Amino acid sequence: MAEIYALGNIGPSGAAAEASLREAMRIVEAIVFASAEPVPESLLAARLPADVSVRLVLDGLAARYAGCGVNLTRVGDCWAFRTAPDLSFLVHDEKHEVRKLSRAALEVLAIIAYHQPVTRAEIEDIRGVTTSKGTLDVLLESGWVRMRGRRRTPGRPVTYGTTLAFLDHFGLEELGDLPGVEELKGAGLLSPRIPAGFTVPVPFADDELAEDEEPFTDNDLEDLGLLAPKGGEE
Amino acid sequence: MAEIYALGNIGPSGAAAEASLREAMRIVEAIVFASAEPVPESLLAARLPADVSVRLVLDGLAARYAGCGVNLTRVGDCWAFRTAPDLSFLVHDEKHEVRKLSRAALEVLAIIAYHQPVTRAEIEDIRGVTTSKGTLDVLLESGWVRMRGRRRTPGRPVTYGTTLAFLDHFGLEELGDLPGVEELKGAGLLSPRIPAGFTVPVPFADDELAEDEEPFTDNDLEDLGLLAPKGGEE
Amino acid sequence: MSSALDSNARAAMEPPWDAPVREAAESPLHVDVDGFEGPLDLLLHLARHQRVDLSRISIVALADQYLAFVDRARLVRLELAADYLVMAAWLAYLKSRLLIPQPAKGEEPTGEEMAAQLAFRLKRLEAMRDAATRLVNRNRLGRDVFARGAPDELVVEKRSEFQASLYDLLTAYASQRQRQSVTAVTIASRRVWSLSDARTILTRMIGEMADWTALDAFLLRYLSRPEDRASAMASSFAATLELVREGRLEVRQDVAFAPIYMRRSTPAADAHGADEPSFGKG
């Protein structure tokens, strides 16, 4: 911290004053760093010994940070650390919210993970409530859920499953790593008093289609809006 | 910023290299400073020119901040700025109260930290009691503990481990920094089985206490709360 | 030394306390296990009171103290949890192995080995207690050390637009499945020694039964009131068989009505520490 010598005329006789100034700089640095708001100069002064000039300390700190990636800047009579203007491209100006999944979306996602391949009717059967179209749309948009194919039953309902991005995001190596009943109980997530017949399925982990599934046809894809309708030129 | 010269053998001919290093330090400083969460080293490396060693830059920055009110600290393979521990009395964070863990939860956390990857059955074996419902739940919710995977044994029990947030919260660079971990390992106390060299003295067949032992008295048992203090009937 | 002998001899023959039993039934309980987290915790407290290093502890004295404690509890008709009683049975068995010279058959563990195993467990538990204390006293983020109070969002950070943790996911799943599952559950009145109790406790004790152990005789003495013995024996035996079927335990009985020996089964595949490659980082 060679810069400290530049602050004032501190001769060799002022070693104690220098140490006191250095400590004051550390204190101001930590307080301004940890504060969520710019810190009033008066508040900083109150935290320093009476014989230390807060302005001297702030000037010294500002000088030390002058050429750095972060600067100590004055905002009115307050002080804050700010990213150096020429590096502002590294940070967003305004916060861009990361979207949290709704409770319903989390439930549907979990059911798809455990019960895949699963149809929308089956999801609703498990949850006991109707699943809004929007919930599945959000999950598809998140990239964690995909349409796998169609169930070979009347109506040929679409089956849903999870994606690689799902495993990646949730830190799972494979679907088989999802905890079973015993582990859910053990971790306190399931009541130990759950009925004996309660089971949690072992997820169907195969990328291949299940026996009762069939792949989408081009027509299906068009219907689902996944493929632009073929033009008349064909 | 005299310190920058100490980083490598930068002669006068290396003025360009020096400028490049200085700029790299500013970039890393700005990015890590801007984030409240530890920033992955790989993310920093990706922002630097290919010919700049991110580790050299980080070491230089860490050295520059070493005596300051704010320090650059390593958390696993991530980096973060944190206030200097000795200044804790000055900075208060009313918003984020540190959650108090129960004694049992803390013990389970320590077992997970030192024995990971560890299954619930192994935790219970070490503590000699069933892990109460909610203990693991609280630890998972705190974000300090995670499900790691499954043990390749019958039943494929889920294994638990700690997270990056755990290292960050307890100020550990890596798991090897856990207090006393080397001694415990050396003493065989982190293994599930009794180590080969572990013996207890052969007890005396006549049940006599050793020279440096003393028998329990009723007072001892009262101290332990095992016996209510005797009433006046004696 | 003679006083030590006296007190130990006394402990073996009769309760070393002379408080009248009838009064105890009316007065508040004299024995309190509320502060202890199970038998191992209690043993550790007792061991610490021997004021010696755990590896030099007198296991016999420790066992005596524990057994005296359990007897005392039974005297005042305090219902002790089953695992306290199982530990008592185990310690009584261990003591018999330590004090009665055994023919070197090689099949059964020596008393010394069993004592070392117990000392190891106590030492390991104590080590973890100390570790927890040291951990919690470190400079902690948000208490002693602080992060940037006014963070900016990094442009470079590649985040998925949606955020959820595995914990969120599992909580959502477990709670909604629970909601949907039939909730008409009648909770069976808890016996001291139900089948699931038996199973849990035996499972936890398998680690100690590295070699053939005859526990049943001791279980009988400590497990429950005489009228419950048949059911206690039956459920612990049933639990034993269940564990045998799962390959976690072996049982042996030389002739009819002879003691039943059990030990942890040690298949070659039993690889402690052989984890799947862990997923996720940090």
Short mmCIF file of N, CA, C and O in Angstrom, two decimals, chain A residues 102-108 110-111 123-130 189-191 193-195 198, chain C residues 168 170-185:
data_model
loop_
_atom_site.label_atom_id
_atom_site.label_comp_id
_atom_site.label_asym_id
_atom_site.label_seq_id
_atom_site.Cartn_x
_atom_site.Cartn_y
_atom_site.Cartn_z
N SER A 102 -43.28 -21.22 -10.73
CA SER A 102 -44.40 -21.19 -9.78
C SER A 102 -44.49 -22.55 -9.10
O SER A 102 -43.94 -23.54 -9.54
N ARG A 103 -45.19 -22.54 -8.01
CA ARG A 103 -45.44 -23.77 -7.25
C ARG A 103 -46.05 -24.85 -8.16
O ARG A 103 -45.62 -25.99 -8.19
N ALA A 104 -47.05 -24.44 -8.93
CA ALA A 104 -47.73 -25.40 -9.81
C ALA A 104 -46.75 -25.94 -10.84
O ALA A 104 -46.72 -27.15 -11.11
N ALA A 105 -45.93 -25.06 -11.38
CA ALA A 105 -44.98 -25.49 -12.41
C ALA A 105 -43.97 -26.47 -11.82
O ALA A 105 -43.61 -27.48 -12.45
N LEU A 106 -43.54 -26.20 -10.59
CA LEU A 106 -42.60 -27.10 -9.93
C LEU A 106 -43.22 -28.48 -9.73
O LEU A 106 -42.59 -29.51 -9.94
N GLU A 107 -44.47 -28.48 -9.32
CA GLU A 107 -45.17 -29.75 -9.10
C GLU A 107 -45.27 -30.53 -10.40
O GLU A 107 -44.98 -31.73 -10.44
N VAL A 108 -45.68 -29.85 -11.45
CA VAL A 108 -45.84 -30.54 -12.74
C VAL A 108 -44.48 -31.03 -13.23
O VAL A 108 -44.35 -32.17 -13.70
N ALA A 110 -41.93 -31.88 -11.42
CA ALA A 110 -41.53 -33.03 -10.62
C ALA A 110 -42.29 -34.28 -11.04
O ALA A 110 -41.72 -35.37 -11.13
N ILE A 111 -43.58 -34.12 -11.31
CA ILE A 111 -44.37 -35.28 -11.73
C ILE A 111 -43.85 -35.80 -13.07
O ILE A 111 -43.71 -37.00 -13.27
N ILE A 123 -50.95 -36.42 -15.47
CA ILE A 123 -50.46 -35.40 -14.55
C ILE A 123 -51.61 -34.84 -13.73
O ILE A 123 -51.53 -34.71 -12.51
N GLU A 124 -52.72 -34.59 -14.43
CA GLU A 124 -53.86 -34.03 -13.72
C GLU A 124 -54.44 -35.03 -12.74
O GLU A 124 -54.90 -34.67 -11.65
N ASP A 125 -54.38 -36.29 -13.14
CA ASP A 125 -54.87 -37.34 -12.25
C ASP A 125 -54.03 -37.39 -10.97
O ASP A 125 -54.55 -37.50 -9.87
N ILE A 126 -52.72 -37.28 -11.13
CA ILE A 126 -51.84 -37.34 -9.96
C ILE A 126 -52.02 -36.10 -9.08
O ILE A 126 -52.09 -36.19 -7.86
N ARG A 127 -52.14 -34.94 -9.72
CA ARG A 127 -52.25 -33.71 -8.93
C ARG A 127 -53.65 -33.48 -8.39
O ARG A 127 -53.82 -32.76 -7.42
N GLY A 128 -54.65 -34.08 -9.07
CA GLY A 128 -56.01 -33.88 -8.63
C GLY A 128 -56.60 -32.54 -9.03
O GLY A 128 -57.66 -32.17 -8.59
N VAL A 129 -55.85 -31.80 -9.85
CA VAL A 129 -56.39 -30.54 -10.36
C VAL A 129 -56.04 -30.41 -11.84
O VAL A 129 -55.12 -31.07 -12.33
N THR A 130 -56.76 -29.56 -12.51
CA THR A 130 -56.49 -29.33 -13.92
C THR A 130 -55.18 -28.55 -14.05
O THR A 130 -54.90 -27.67 -13.26
N LEU A 189 -38.73 -34.98 3.75
CA LEU A 189 -39.62 -34.35 2.77
C LEU A 189 -40.96 -35.07 2.70
O LEU A 189 -41.96 -34.49 2.32
N LEU A 190 -40.95 -36.35 3.05
CA LEU A 190 -42.19 -37.11 3.10
C LEU A 190 -42.44 -37.50 4.54
O LEU A 190 -41.51 -37.86 5.25
N SER A 191 -43.68 -37.44 4.93
CA SER A 191 -44.01 -37.84 6.30
C SER A 191 -43.72 -39.33 6.47
O SER A 191 -44.00 -40.14 5.60
N ARG A 193 -45.31 -41.15 8.19
CA ARG A 193 -46.60 -41.81 8.41
C ARG A 193 -47.37 -42.01 7.10
O ARG A 193 -48.57 -42.24 7.11
N ILE A 194 -46.69 -41.86 6.01
CA ILE A 194 -47.34 -42.03 4.72
C ILE A 194 -47.86 -43.48 4.62
O ILE A 194 -47.24 -44.39 5.16
N PRO A 195 -49.02 -43.69 3.99
CA PRO A 195 -49.56 -45.06 3.91
C PRO A 195 -48.56 -46.04 3.30
O PRO A 195 -47.74 -45.66 2.46
N PHE A 198 -47.89 -46.36 -0.47
CA PHE A 198 -47.42 -45.18 -1.21
C PHE A 198 -46.11 -45.49 -1.93
O PHE A 198 -45.16 -45.96 -1.32
N ASP C 168 -36.14 -27.57 -4.12
CA ASP C 168 -37.47 -27.04 -4.45
C ASP C 168 -38.30 -28.11 -5.15
O ASP C 168 -39.48 -28.30 -4.85
N LEU C 170 -38.00 -31.42 -5.22
CA LEU C 170 -38.37 -32.57 -4.40
C LEU C 170 -39.42 -32.19 -3.36
O LEU C 170 -40.33 -32.96 -3.08
N THR C 171 -39.29 -30.99 -2.82
CA THR C 171 -40.29 -30.54 -1.84
C THR C 171 -41.66 -30.45 -2.50
O THR C 171 -42.66 -30.90 -1.94
N ALA C 172 -41.68 -29.89 -3.70
CA ALA C 172 -42.95 -29.74 -4.41
C ALA C 172 -43.56 -31.10 -4.68
O ALA C 172 -44.75 -31.34 -4.44
N TYR C 173 -42.73 -32.02 -5.12
CA TYR C 173 -43.25 -33.34 -5.46
C TYR C 173 -43.76 -34.06 -4.22
O TYR C 173 -44.87 -34.57 -4.19
N ALA C 174 -42.93 -34.09 -3.18
CA ALA C 174 -43.29 -34.85 -1.99
C ALA C 174 -44.55 -34.27 -1.36
O ALA C 174 -45.45 -35.02 -0.97
N SER C 175 -44.65 -32.96 -1.30
CA SER C 175 -45.80 -32.41 -0.58
C SER C 175 -47.08 -32.59 -1.38
O SER C 175 -48.12 -32.87 -0.81
N GLN C 176 -47.00 -32.49 -2.71
CA GLN C 176 -48.25 -32.66 -3.44
C GLN C 176 -48.67 -34.12 -3.51
O GLN C 176 -49.86 -34.43 -3.43
N ARG C 177 -47.69 -35.04 -3.60
CA ARG C 177 -48.06 -36.47 -3.58
C ARG C 177 -48.67 -36.81 -2.23
O ARG C 177 -49.58 -37.61 -2.12
N GLN C 178 -48.12 -36.19 -1.20
CA GLN C 178 -48.62 -36.45 0.14
C GLN C 178 -50.05 -35.95 0.29
O GLN C 178 -50.88 -36.61 0.88
N ARG C 179 -50.28 -34.76 -0.26
CA ARG C 179 -51.64 -34.21 -0.21
C ARG C 179 -52.62 -35.15 -0.85
O ARG C 179 -53.72 -35.34 -0.37
N GLN C 180 -52.19 -35.73 -1.97
CA GLN C 180 -53.11 -36.55 -2.74
C GLN C 180 -53.29 -37.94 -2.15
O GLN C 180 -54.28 -38.58 -2.40
N SER C 181 -52.30 -38.40 -1.41
CA SER C 181 -52.40 -39.76 -0.90
C SER C 181 -53.47 -39.80 0.17
O SER C 181 -53.71 -38.82 0.87
N VAL C 182 -54.13 -40.91 0.27
CA VAL C 182 -55.21 -41.03 1.24
C VAL C 182 -54.67 -40.73 2.63
O VAL C 182 -53.67 -41.28 3.05
N THR C 183 -55.34 -39.86 3.32
CA THR C 183 -54.79 -39.44 4.61
C THR C 183 -55.48 -40.11 5.78
O THR C 183 -55.26 -39.76 6.92
N ALA C 184 -56.34 -41.07 5.48
CA ALA C 184 -57.00 -41.78 6.57
C ALA C 184 -56.03 -42.82 7.14
O ALA C 184 -56.13 -44.00 6.89
N VAL C 185 -55.08 -42.34 7.90
CA VAL C 185 -54.09 -43.24 8.48
C VAL C 185 -54.37 -43.34 9.96
O VAL C 185 -54.45 -42.34 10.66
#
